[in-house]
Short mmCIF file of C-alpha atoms and ligand atoms in Angstrom, two decimals:
data_model
loop_
_atom_site.label_atom_id
_atom_site.label_comp_id
_atom_site.label_asym_id
_atom_site.label_seq_id
_atom_site.Cartn_x
_atom_site.Cartn_y
_atom_site.Cartn_z
CA MET A 9 9.92 14.24 -39.83
CA ASN A 10 11.27 17.97 -40.10
CA GLY A 11 9.49 20.74 -42.23
CA LEU A 12 11.37 20.18 -45.19
CA ARG A 13 10.97 16.44 -45.37
CA ARG A 14 7.01 17.09 -44.64
CA LYS A 15 6.71 19.56 -47.45
CA GLU A 16 8.04 17.02 -49.81
CA TYR A 17 6.03 14.49 -48.79
CA LEU A 18 2.97 16.82 -49.14
CA ALA A 19 4.29 18.02 -52.66
CA ALA A 20 4.60 14.37 -53.53
CA LEU A 21 0.69 13.94 -52.66
CA GLY A 22 -0.11 17.38 -54.62
CA LEU A 23 -1.06 18.98 -51.29
CA LYS A 24 0.43 22.37 -50.37
CA SER A 25 -0.15 21.94 -46.51
CA TRP A 26 -2.22 20.07 -43.96
CA VAL A 27 -4.00 21.67 -41.03
CA LEU A 28 -4.90 19.65 -37.71
CA ARG A 29 -8.54 19.68 -37.35
CA ALA A 30 -10.11 20.72 -33.94
CA GLY A 31 -10.70 17.72 -31.96
CA ALA A 32 -8.77 15.33 -33.82
CA PRO A 33 -6.08 13.33 -32.15
CA ALA A 34 -2.56 14.68 -32.73
CA ALA A 35 -1.01 11.86 -34.27
CA GLN A 36 -3.82 10.98 -36.93
CA PRO A 37 -3.07 13.49 -39.73
CA ARG A 38 0.42 12.29 -39.85
CA ALA A 39 -0.44 8.41 -39.72
CA LEU A 40 -2.93 9.03 -42.45
CA LEU A 41 -0.71 10.78 -44.62
CA GLU A 42 2.23 8.35 -44.20
CA SER A 43 -0.12 5.39 -44.58
CA ALA A 44 -1.35 7.09 -47.83
CA LEU A 45 2.27 7.38 -48.96
CA LEU A 46 3.21 3.84 -48.25
CA GLU A 47 -0.26 2.77 -50.35
CA SER A 48 0.62 5.20 -53.00
CA PRO A 49 1.26 3.74 -56.56
CA LEU A 50 3.84 6.60 -57.10
CA LEU A 51 6.14 4.77 -54.50
CA ASP A 52 6.24 1.52 -56.76
CA PRO A 53 9.82 0.76 -56.68
CA ALA A 54 9.57 -0.94 -60.22
CA ARG A 55 8.56 2.50 -61.65
CA PRO A 56 11.51 4.23 -63.35
CA ALA A 57 12.91 7.16 -61.35
CA SER A 58 12.67 9.37 -64.56
CA GLU A 59 8.85 8.88 -64.58
CA ALA A 60 8.39 9.88 -60.74
CA PRO A 61 7.62 13.55 -60.25
CA ALA A 62 10.66 15.65 -59.19
CA PRO A 63 9.49 16.20 -55.42
CA LEU A 64 8.96 12.20 -55.09
CA ALA A 65 12.21 11.46 -56.80
CA ALA A 66 13.90 12.84 -53.32
CA LEU A 67 11.98 10.32 -51.36
CA ARG A 68 12.75 7.16 -53.44
CA GLU A 69 16.60 6.64 -52.83
CA SER A 70 15.86 3.02 -51.52
CA ALA A 71 14.95 1.89 -54.85
CA PHE A 72 17.94 3.78 -56.69
CA ASP A 73 20.74 2.20 -58.52
CA TRP A 74 24.18 3.53 -58.21
CA ASP A 75 23.80 6.37 -61.14
CA GLN A 76 20.37 7.30 -59.68
CA LEU A 77 21.92 7.49 -56.16
CA ARG A 78 24.94 9.44 -57.44
CA ALA A 79 22.99 11.89 -59.09
CA ARG A 80 20.41 12.44 -56.17
CA VAL A 81 23.34 12.95 -53.78
CA ALA A 82 25.09 15.70 -56.12
CA ALA A 83 21.74 17.57 -56.07
CA CYS A 84 20.84 17.18 -52.40
CA THR A 85 19.82 20.14 -50.43
CA ARG A 86 18.43 18.20 -47.34
CA CYS A 87 20.71 19.06 -44.47
CA GLY A 88 21.84 22.70 -45.76
CA LEU A 89 25.32 21.62 -45.84
CA ASN A 90 25.04 22.37 -49.47
CA ALA A 91 25.24 25.90 -49.11
CA THR A 92 28.92 25.47 -47.89
CA ARG A 93 30.13 22.47 -49.71
CA THR A 94 32.40 22.72 -53.09
CA GLN A 95 30.87 19.28 -54.22
CA THR A 96 29.60 16.27 -52.69
CA VAL A 97 31.61 13.17 -51.99
CA PHE A 98 29.84 10.13 -52.86
CA GLY A 99 32.26 7.47 -52.42
CA VAL A 100 34.72 5.68 -54.24
CA GLY A 101 35.96 2.08 -55.03
CA ASN A 102 35.07 -1.23 -56.19
CA LEU A 103 31.42 -1.89 -57.04
CA GLU A 104 32.32 -5.81 -56.32
CA ALA A 105 33.94 -4.97 -52.73
CA GLN A 106 33.93 -7.02 -49.91
CA TRP A 107 35.03 -4.40 -47.36
CA LEU A 108 33.36 -0.93 -47.12
CA ILE A 109 35.20 1.68 -45.18
CA VAL A 110 32.99 4.29 -43.49
CA GLY A 111 34.46 7.47 -42.14
CA GLU A 112 32.76 10.70 -41.01
CA ALA A 113 32.57 13.45 -43.28
CA PRO A 114 34.45 15.25 -46.07
CA GLY A 115 37.52 17.38 -44.85
CA ALA A 116 38.74 20.42 -46.85
CA GLU A 117 40.83 18.47 -49.03
CA GLU A 118 38.00 15.74 -49.90
CA ASP A 119 35.68 18.73 -50.50
CA ARG A 120 38.00 20.28 -52.98
CA GLN A 121 38.78 16.85 -54.90
CA GLY A 122 35.58 15.40 -54.43
CA GLU A 123 36.95 11.70 -53.02
CA PRO A 124 37.00 10.70 -49.53
CA PHE A 125 40.29 9.81 -47.59
CA VAL A 126 42.93 11.79 -49.73
CA GLY A 127 45.70 13.59 -48.34
CA ARG A 128 47.62 12.27 -45.37
CA ALA A 129 44.84 10.70 -43.77
CA GLY A 130 44.04 8.89 -46.95
CA GLN A 131 47.77 7.80 -47.25
CA LEU A 132 47.86 6.19 -43.84
CA LEU A 133 44.53 4.51 -44.78
CA ASN A 134 45.83 3.17 -47.65
CA SER A 135 48.87 2.02 -45.75
CA MET A 136 46.61 0.36 -42.99
CA LEU A 137 44.57 -1.62 -45.67
CA ARG A 138 47.54 -2.59 -47.26
CA ALA A 139 48.92 -4.20 -44.16
CA ILE A 140 45.99 -6.78 -43.91
CA GLY A 141 46.62 -7.38 -47.81
CA LEU A 142 43.86 -4.82 -49.10
CA ALA A 143 44.51 -2.50 -52.00
CA ARG A 144 42.43 0.97 -51.95
CA GLU A 145 41.21 -0.21 -55.20
CA GLU A 146 39.79 -3.57 -53.92
CA VAL A 147 37.55 -1.95 -51.01
CA TYR A 148 34.81 0.74 -51.27
CA ILE A 149 35.39 4.03 -49.24
CA ALA A 150 32.28 6.46 -48.25
CA ASN A 151 31.44 8.63 -45.44
CA VAL A 152 28.48 9.14 -43.26
CA LEU A 153 27.95 12.40 -44.49
CA LYS A 154 28.56 13.30 -48.28
CA CYS A 155 29.14 17.06 -47.58
CA ARG A 156 31.77 19.02 -45.59
CA PRO A 157 30.41 20.56 -42.22
CA PRO A 158 32.54 24.00 -42.25
CA GLY A 159 35.44 23.98 -40.38
CA ASN A 160 35.66 20.12 -40.20
CA ARG A 161 33.11 20.49 -37.04
CA ASP A 162 31.49 17.26 -36.05
CA PRO A 163 28.34 16.72 -38.09
CA SER A 164 25.12 17.54 -36.01
CA GLU A 165 22.58 15.21 -35.31
CA ASN A 166 19.99 16.20 -38.12
CA GLU A 167 22.71 16.33 -40.63
CA SER A 168 23.69 12.55 -39.88
CA ALA A 169 20.06 11.67 -40.07
CA GLU A 170 19.14 13.35 -43.01
CA CYS A 171 22.43 11.89 -44.75
CA LEU A 172 22.33 8.50 -43.78
CA PRO A 173 19.89 6.99 -46.09
CA TYR A 174 22.19 7.52 -48.77
CA LEU A 175 25.11 5.35 -47.02
CA GLU A 176 22.14 2.91 -46.13
CA ARG A 177 21.64 2.48 -49.75
CA GLN A 178 25.03 2.30 -50.81
CA ILE A 179 25.50 -0.57 -48.51
CA ALA A 180 22.24 -2.21 -49.96
CA LEU A 181 23.84 -1.87 -53.44
CA LEU A 182 27.29 -3.05 -52.54
CA LYS A 183 26.29 -5.93 -50.01
CA PRO A 184 29.52 -6.31 -48.22
CA ARG A 185 31.11 -8.59 -46.30
CA ILE A 186 32.17 -6.26 -43.85
CA LEU A 187 31.97 -2.71 -42.66
CA LEU A 188 35.14 -0.69 -41.37
CA ALA A 189 33.94 2.27 -39.39
CA VAL A 190 37.06 4.39 -38.85
CA GLY A 191 36.54 6.97 -36.17
CA ARG A 192 34.27 7.78 -33.46
CA ILE A 193 31.59 9.25 -35.26
CA ALA A 194 31.11 6.98 -37.95
CA ALA A 195 30.97 4.38 -35.49
CA GLN A 196 28.47 6.02 -33.29
CA ASN A 197 26.19 6.84 -36.48
CA LEU A 198 26.30 3.39 -38.00
CA LEU A 199 25.58 1.94 -34.58
CA ARG A 200 23.23 4.53 -33.21
CA THR A 201 24.81 4.68 -30.01
CA ASP A 202 26.95 7.15 -27.85
CA VAL A 203 29.00 4.46 -26.60
CA SER A 204 32.77 5.60 -26.65
CA LEU A 205 34.99 4.20 -29.39
CA GLY A 206 37.16 2.54 -26.83
CA ARG A 207 34.40 0.29 -26.01
CA LEU A 208 33.05 -0.29 -29.51
CA ARG A 209 36.33 -1.52 -30.82
CA GLN A 210 37.42 -5.03 -30.27
CA GLN A 211 33.98 -6.46 -30.89
CA ALA A 212 32.04 -7.82 -33.83
CA HIS A 213 28.64 -5.72 -34.32
CA THR A 214 25.99 -5.86 -36.83
CA PHE A 215 24.60 -2.90 -39.06
CA GLY A 216 20.83 -2.11 -39.32
CA ILE A 217 18.38 -5.07 -40.71
CA SER A 218 20.79 -6.34 -43.29
CA ARG A 219 23.08 -7.37 -40.23
CA VAL A 220 26.28 -6.92 -42.07
CA PRO A 221 29.32 -7.65 -39.55
CA LEU A 222 30.73 -4.27 -38.31
CA VAL A 223 34.31 -3.50 -36.66
CA ALA A 224 35.27 -0.23 -35.58
CA THR A 225 38.47 1.39 -35.10
CA TYR A 226 40.33 4.73 -35.08
CA HIS A 227 40.28 7.34 -37.87
CA PRO A 228 43.65 7.71 -39.72
CA ALA A 229 43.56 11.37 -38.95
CA TYR A 230 43.61 10.57 -34.99
CA LEU A 231 46.39 8.27 -35.65
CA LEU A 232 48.40 10.91 -37.46
CA ARG A 233 48.11 12.85 -34.16
CA THR A 234 48.40 9.90 -31.84
CA PRO A 235 50.69 7.71 -33.33
CA ALA A 236 50.84 5.49 -30.04
CA ASP A 237 47.61 4.06 -31.03
CA LYS A 238 48.58 2.69 -34.35
CA ARG A 239 49.19 -0.48 -32.45
CA LYS A 240 45.43 -0.75 -31.51
CA ALA A 241 44.34 0.09 -34.91
CA TRP A 242 46.48 -2.74 -36.23
CA GLU A 243 44.71 -4.92 -33.84
CA ASP A 244 41.38 -3.79 -34.78
CA LEU A 245 42.01 -4.53 -38.33
CA LYS A 246 43.55 -7.84 -37.60
CA PHE A 247 40.21 -8.59 -35.94
CA ALA A 248 38.00 -7.34 -38.78
CA ARG A 249 40.02 -9.66 -40.90
CA GLU A 250 39.06 -12.45 -38.88
CA VAL A 251 35.38 -11.21 -38.56
CA CYS A 252 35.10 -10.92 -42.38
CA ALA A 253 36.94 -14.46 -43.05
CA ARG A 254 33.93 -16.12 -40.87
CA VAL A 255 31.28 -14.27 -42.77
CA GLN A 256 29.33 -16.50 -45.24
CA ARG A 257 28.50 -14.84 -48.40
S1 SF4 B 28 25.56 16.35 -46.07
FE1 SF4 B 28 24.09 14.53 -47.10
S2 SF4 B 28 21.81 15.08 -46.47
FE2 SF4 B 28 23.19 17.23 -46.24
S3 SF4 B 28 23.41 18.26 -48.19
FE3 SF4 B 28 24.97 17.11 -48.20
S4 SF4 B 28 24.30 14.94 -49.31
FE4 SF4 B 28 22.14 16.28 -48.53
#
């Protein structure tokens, strides 16, 4: 747990700080703190978010509905990327979608418009989806990170870890039939691996405890730079369509 998250937990308990007592085992205070939190009535998911104290609201996205989650993301300062973003890019699409497309992070145009996969990469994604019979309006599109890393650099490990719970809640709310991870960063973060995209594609993976089927393919921005790999992406999309067709909902 990083310092900021620890402060939020402590604030939720009405504590300013905790100090390790001499002689106490190092893991004990943290274990006690977390167990106290888990047992706290303040974490009752049935309790409306509006009744929760402000610091605690930051910890409860696992119980949020779409509107609460969107508001939480819009106000988020967890990893520090709020300092350089124009706006958050929450995600867009059909809330009944069977397909969830997940990219890495907003780029400059997405940061300006507040929508994922716009511009040339977005147009190519739309064409890729159309090729397998899907309109953009039929799917849901989101990123691992909701804020643009400056200069379009890769997200740091900490930024991904801090932001991923928002995507996890989006997945829990959407209950898609399939996740299509576009690009190495998205695939590696969702699968918690550093295996190359070349080895991850053309396999049916599953995501998290919900075990939603996941297929990985190339990012459209990469395909714009490397059009020779569009054929491989087409193979991946056909494979994903087959995987999706096998899923019982
Ligand atoms: S990238 Fe995610 S965790 Fe970081 S400030 Fe934006 S919404 Fe919060």
